[in-house]
Amino acid sequence: MPYDPSEPLKDRITDIGPRHYGEFLPPVIKNNKGKWLYHEILQPGVLVHVAESGDKVFSVRVGGCRLMSVEHLREICDIADKYCEGYLRFTTRNNIEFLASDESKVKPLIDDLKSRKFPGGSNKFPIGGTGAGVTNIVHTQGWAHCHTPAIDASGVVKAIMDGIYDEFGHMRLPAPVRVSLACCLNMCGAVHCSDIAILGIHRKPPMVDGEWIDKLCELPLAIAACPTGAIKPAKTADGKKSLEVNAERCMFCGNCYTMCAAMPLADEVGSGIAILVGGKLSNRISKPKFSKVVIPFIPNEPPRWPSTVNAVKNILDVYSKDANKYERLGDWAERIGWERFFEKTNIPFTHHLIDDYRFAYTTWRQSTQFKF
Amino acid sequence: MGKHNTPMLDELEKGPWPSFVSDIKQQAEKGKHILKDAPEDLLGVMELSYVDKVTHWKHGGIVGVFGYGGGIIGRYCDQPKMFPGVAHFHTVRVNQPSSKFYTAKYLRSLCDLWEHHGSGLTNMHGSTGDIVFLGTTTDHLEPLFFEMTHELHQDLGGSGSNLRTPECCLGQSRCEFACYDTQEACDNLTHEYQDELHRPAFPYKFKFKFDGCPNGCVASIARSDMSFIGTWRDDIRIDQAAVKAYVGGEFAPNAGAYSGRDWGKFDIQKEVVDLCPTGCMRWDGSKLEINNRECVRCMHCLNVMPRALRKGLETGASILFGAKAPILEGAQMSTLTVPFLPMESPFSEAKELIEKVWDWWMEEGKNRERLGELIQRKSFQEFLRVCELDPDPRMVDEPRSNPYIFWKEEEVEGGWTRDIEAFRAKHQR
C-alpha cells in the first residue's frame, strides 16, 4: 500500500528508531562478539582480528568521500557481494571497511579496489587509514549544502588529501594524525580536539538588511545571540525597526546570522581558513587536549587552496621529522615548547594567536621557564 | 560536458584522492534519481561559489514530516532560477544502525528509496552519524517517510533542539578493547528516547556518544553532552609469555601500527614502561609487573602489546558530561562525573541519571544553552546535587585555588542569623 496523500495519517508508523545492528553483522562477527583476542595490521589499511575461538575477520579499509552518490554506493555493494558475502561497514571517519571472513578473498579484493578509478583519474577506493598515518579527514558540508560556511568543505578536503595522499597509505609518522575540517565555527563536525584542524572563519562583521530584518527575524533573539553584546536595537532612516552592530566588539562567530537570516557575514575576502593544531581525543599517555590556533588566516583559494595545503604539509612534515615515536602532534609541541614549534615550522607568531576571550589567562605563561 | 560549465570544480577531478566531483558527475550521467537535474545543478551552484567564494544556500525554512520536529533540514538555493534542480534541496537524516554495519542488500534498498524520492546524493555519514539523504523537495518528504517506515522499517534521526542521533564506536563487535557493548547501549537508548529524538523539547541539542574504551574512537569526550567511555576497575590481565614474545620480536608491537618506519628494535622499557603516565609498570628482563592500583587506564600498554595485555574483567563506563564545540562560551570537553557505571542492558542506572539531568536542564537551561554551559553557569556542585552524587577527587584535576567557597547556611554552626545588638554589647561602634 503506497502513501495516500489524501489520508496522510492512515497506518502511520512512527518512533520505530533505527534498524537493529544485529541484522547487519557478518556471521563471524556475530559469533565472536565480545570475544576478540587481538588484531594485527597486515599492511596499511588491512586488518585481521582474531577471536578466542580462533576465528578471523579481515577488514580492508578504504577512504571515502562523505559526499557520495547512490551510484557509488551501489558499486560498493557490488564489491561487498563479490568478496565479502555482502558485508561492510563505515567508520567514524568516513572510511569504508569491507569485511571478509575468507582469507583467500583478501588479495583479490585489494587488487580489485586498486584497479577502480574515476574517469578523471582519481582512485575510487584508496586503501589505508590505519595506524601511525593520516586517516580520512572528517568534515562538514561547506558550499555543497550549508548556509553559514566560511569555506567549502569537500573541495578543501580533496585538495589536502591529494597533498598528503602518501601518508594515508603509509604508517610512518610518529603517531596517528587526525585531520578534521569544519567550514564555520559552529563546527557541526567538531574539530576542536584534532591534531590538525582546518576551520572556516569570518573576518567581516555582519551586514544588516534593514529593509527586511524586522520581517525575517525576532530582533531580541538576534540581540541575545551575541556573546559580546555587540548588537543593539536601531531604526532605519525611514523609521523601520532594525539592528546595529558595534563592529569593534564583533568576534565574527556568526551566531547572529544563525538566528537571523538578515545579518549575512560571509565575504569573498573576509572569510577564509584558520589552522589549529595539537588536539587529541584519546587518553593514551597524555590527556585529551584542545587544538590551538597557529595560523589565524589563510584566504579562500578555490579550487585547490594551495596555501592551506602547503601549510598542512609543512606542519606534518616538521612534526614527522622531529617528534618521538608515540608523540602526538600536541605532545610534541608541548615537549619542545610552543616557541620552538613556531621556530621549527617557520610560522609567524602574531597577536591573533594570544587568547583574549573567556579563559584567556589560563593560556598565558606565568613562569620564567621559556626557551631563547 | 554537463549542463553547466564547471572549470574550477573540474580541477578537483585530478589527483589521487577520490573525487566527489567525478562522483556527482557519474550520478548526473547514469543515475536513476527522480530529481533529474539535481546533481548537475549542485555542481553548478558549487561552481558559482568557487567563483564568488561565498555560499549560495539560504537558511532552512520549517519543513518536516507530520508529528516530528526534527530529522529534516530545510534548505533553499539563493539562485533558484539559475539552478532550479536544487532550488529546494532539503536534507533527510536517517538514523544509522549502531556502528554502521550494513549488508549490501539493505544499502541497496536505501539507494532505491532515495532514487525514488531525491537527488541520488548522500553523505555517508553526517557529522552526528546519520545516513544523510542530501537534497529533495517538500512534496517528497511524506511519501519518503511512509515508504521508509513501512518497507524499510527505518526511522529518521534527530535535528534541532532535541536528542541528536546517538552514535557509538564498533565496540565488542570487532574490538578487543571494548569494555561494554557500545552497540547495544546506543541502540537501546536510541529506542528508549524516541520521543526526545523526534520532538524538540530541550533548550538546545543533546548528544550521547558511546566509546568502548579510553582510546575514544567516536570522540565522545569532545563531542557529546553525555559521554560514555568504557573502562575497568580490576587488574589488567597479563600473559607473560606473550610479553616475552613482543620483547623477543616474535610479535609485532602496536599490532603493526608503526611498521612503516624503522624505529629500531622494540624496547619495552623505553616504549612501554617509561611512557606509562603514572609509572606503575616494571620490567625486570623476564617479567612485567603492573601496580594496577596506580593505573589510570590510558590504554598505551594495551595498544602497544594487545596480545599480551588485556583489559580487566570488571568493566563498565565512566560517564562525563558537557562537551561542545566553541559556540558560544568556548569549546568544552566533557567532565568526569561518574567514575564507574555498570553498563548492562537495559542500562537502568544510565537512564536514571539521564532523566535527572534532563529534568534539571529543561527547567534551568536558557534558550540555546548546552548542558556544559549550564553546568558552568550554575556550578558543578549544583550539578552533583541534581545527579545525587557525592563529590569525589576524581572529578577534578586539582582542588580550587581560590577560597571563595559558597558556604550553605546549614553547613555553618548556628546558622547565619545573628544579633547585632549582642555584637555591639561586646564591641563599641
mmCIF file of C-alpha atoms in Angstrom, chain A residues 18 66 89-95 138 188-190, chain B residues 94-100 102 124-131 158 163-171 180-190 197 206-212 216-221 223-229 343:
data_model
loop_
_atom_site.group_PDB
_atom_site.id
_atom_site.type_symbol
_atom_site.label_atom_id
_atom_site.label_comp_id
_atom_site.label_asym_id
_atom_site.label_seq_id
_atom_site.Cartn_x
_atom_site.Cartn_y
_atom_site.Cartn_z
ATOM 1 C CA PRO A 18 16.981 2.645 13.605
ATOM 2 C CA ARG A 66 31.443 11.549 2.660
ATOM 3 C CA ARG A 89 30.711 -1.006 7.407
ATOM 4 C CA PHE A 90 31.529 2.678 7.525
ATOM 5 C CA THR A 91 33.893 4.108 10.131
ATOM 6 C CA THR A 92 33.513 7.241 12.215
ATOM 7 C CA ARG A 93 35.975 8.969 9.888
ATOM 8 C CA ASN A 94 34.091 8.341 6.624
ATOM 9 C CA ASN A 95 36.156 5.311 5.638
ATOM 10 C CA VAL A 138 36.174 14.241 8.811
ATOM 11 C CA CYS A 188 28.811 20.664 13.142
ATOM 12 C CA GLY A 189 31.806 18.422 12.691
ATOM 13 C CA ALA A 190 33.643 19.251 15.900
ATOM 14 C CA VAL B 94 18.186 8.700 8.563
ATOM 15 C CA ASN B 95 19.140 7.042 11.844
ATOM 16 C CA GLN B 96 22.080 4.727 11.132
ATOM 17 C CA PRO B 97 22.298 1.275 12.711
ATOM 18 C CA SER B 98 24.760 1.084 15.627
ATOM 19 C CA SER B 99 28.355 1.398 14.403
ATOM 20 C CA LYS B 100 27.360 1.494 10.749
ATOM 21 C CA TYR B 102 25.443 -2.826 6.596
ATOM 22 C CA MET B 124 27.861 8.551 4.309
ATOM 23 C CA HIS B 125 27.679 9.744 7.007
ATOM 24 C CA GLY B 126 26.764 13.091 8.551
ATOM 25 C CA SER B 127 28.802 14.524 11.401
ATOM 26 C CA THR B 128 26.499 13.127 14.064
ATOM 27 C CA GLY B 129 26.492 9.716 12.420
ATOM 28 C CA ASP B 130 23.260 9.713 10.435
ATOM 29 C CA ILE B 131 22.878 8.439 6.923
ATOM 30 C CA GLY B 158 17.424 13.932 15.163
ATOM 31 C CA LEU B 163 18.202 14.416 21.352
ATOM 32 C CA ARG B 164 20.510 14.043 18.383
ATOM 33 C CA THR B 165 21.070 10.661 16.824
ATOM 34 C CA PRO B 166 23.270 8.754 19.281
ATOM 35 C CA GLU B 167 26.480 7.245 17.936
ATOM 36 C CA CYS B 168 28.917 4.571 19.074
ATOM 37 C CA CYS B 169 32.272 3.038 18.172
ATOM 38 C CA LEU B 170 32.223 -0.508 16.839
ATOM 39 C CA GLY B 171 32.805 -1.817 20.349
ATOM 40 C CA TYR B 180 30.930 -2.764 27.292
ATOM 41 C CA ASP B 181 28.554 -3.377 24.411
ATOM 42 C CA THR B 182 28.504 0.091 22.852
ATOM 43 C CA GLN B 183 26.223 -1.051 20.030
ATOM 44 C CA GLU B 184 23.584 -2.355 22.377
ATOM 45 C CA ALA B 185 23.818 0.701 24.647
ATOM 46 C CA CYS B 186 23.443 3.027 21.666
ATOM 47 C CA ASP B 187 20.568 1.064 20.165
ATOM 48 C CA ASN B 188 18.768 0.622 23.469
ATOM 49 C CA LEU B 189 18.937 4.278 24.476
ATOM 50 C CA THR B 190 18.013 5.424 20.972
ATOM 51 C CA LEU B 197 14.724 12.408 19.464
ATOM 52 C CA PHE B 206 21.781 16.967 23.336
ATOM 53 C CA LYS B 207 24.176 14.258 22.247
ATOM 54 C CA PHE B 208 25.051 10.826 23.611
ATOM 55 C CA LYS B 209 28.133 9.097 22.309
ATOM 56 C CA PHE B 210 29.432 5.706 23.319
ATOM 57 C CA ASP B 211 33.153 4.924 23.312
ATOM 58 C CA GLY B 212 34.110 1.398 24.260
ATOM 59 C CA GLY B 216 37.896 7.267 22.281
ATOM 60 C CA CYS B 217 37.411 6.403 18.594
ATOM 61 C CA VAL B 218 33.988 8.060 18.415
ATOM 62 C CA ALA B 219 35.213 11.269 20.085
ATOM 63 C CA SER B 220 32.610 11.268 22.840
ATOM 64 C CA ILE B 221 34.756 13.320 25.204
ATOM 65 C CA ARG B 223 31.524 15.855 21.004
ATOM 66 C CA SER B 224 28.783 14.743 23.362
ATOM 67 C CA ASP B 225 26.818 16.308 26.174
ATOM 68 C CA MET B 226 26.908 12.893 27.806
ATOM 69 C CA SER B 227 29.941 10.741 27.086
ATOM 70 C CA PHE B 228 30.022 7.036 27.915
ATOM 71 C CA ILE B 229 33.635 5.871 27.911
ATOM 72 C CA MET B 343 26.651 -0.907 31.547
#
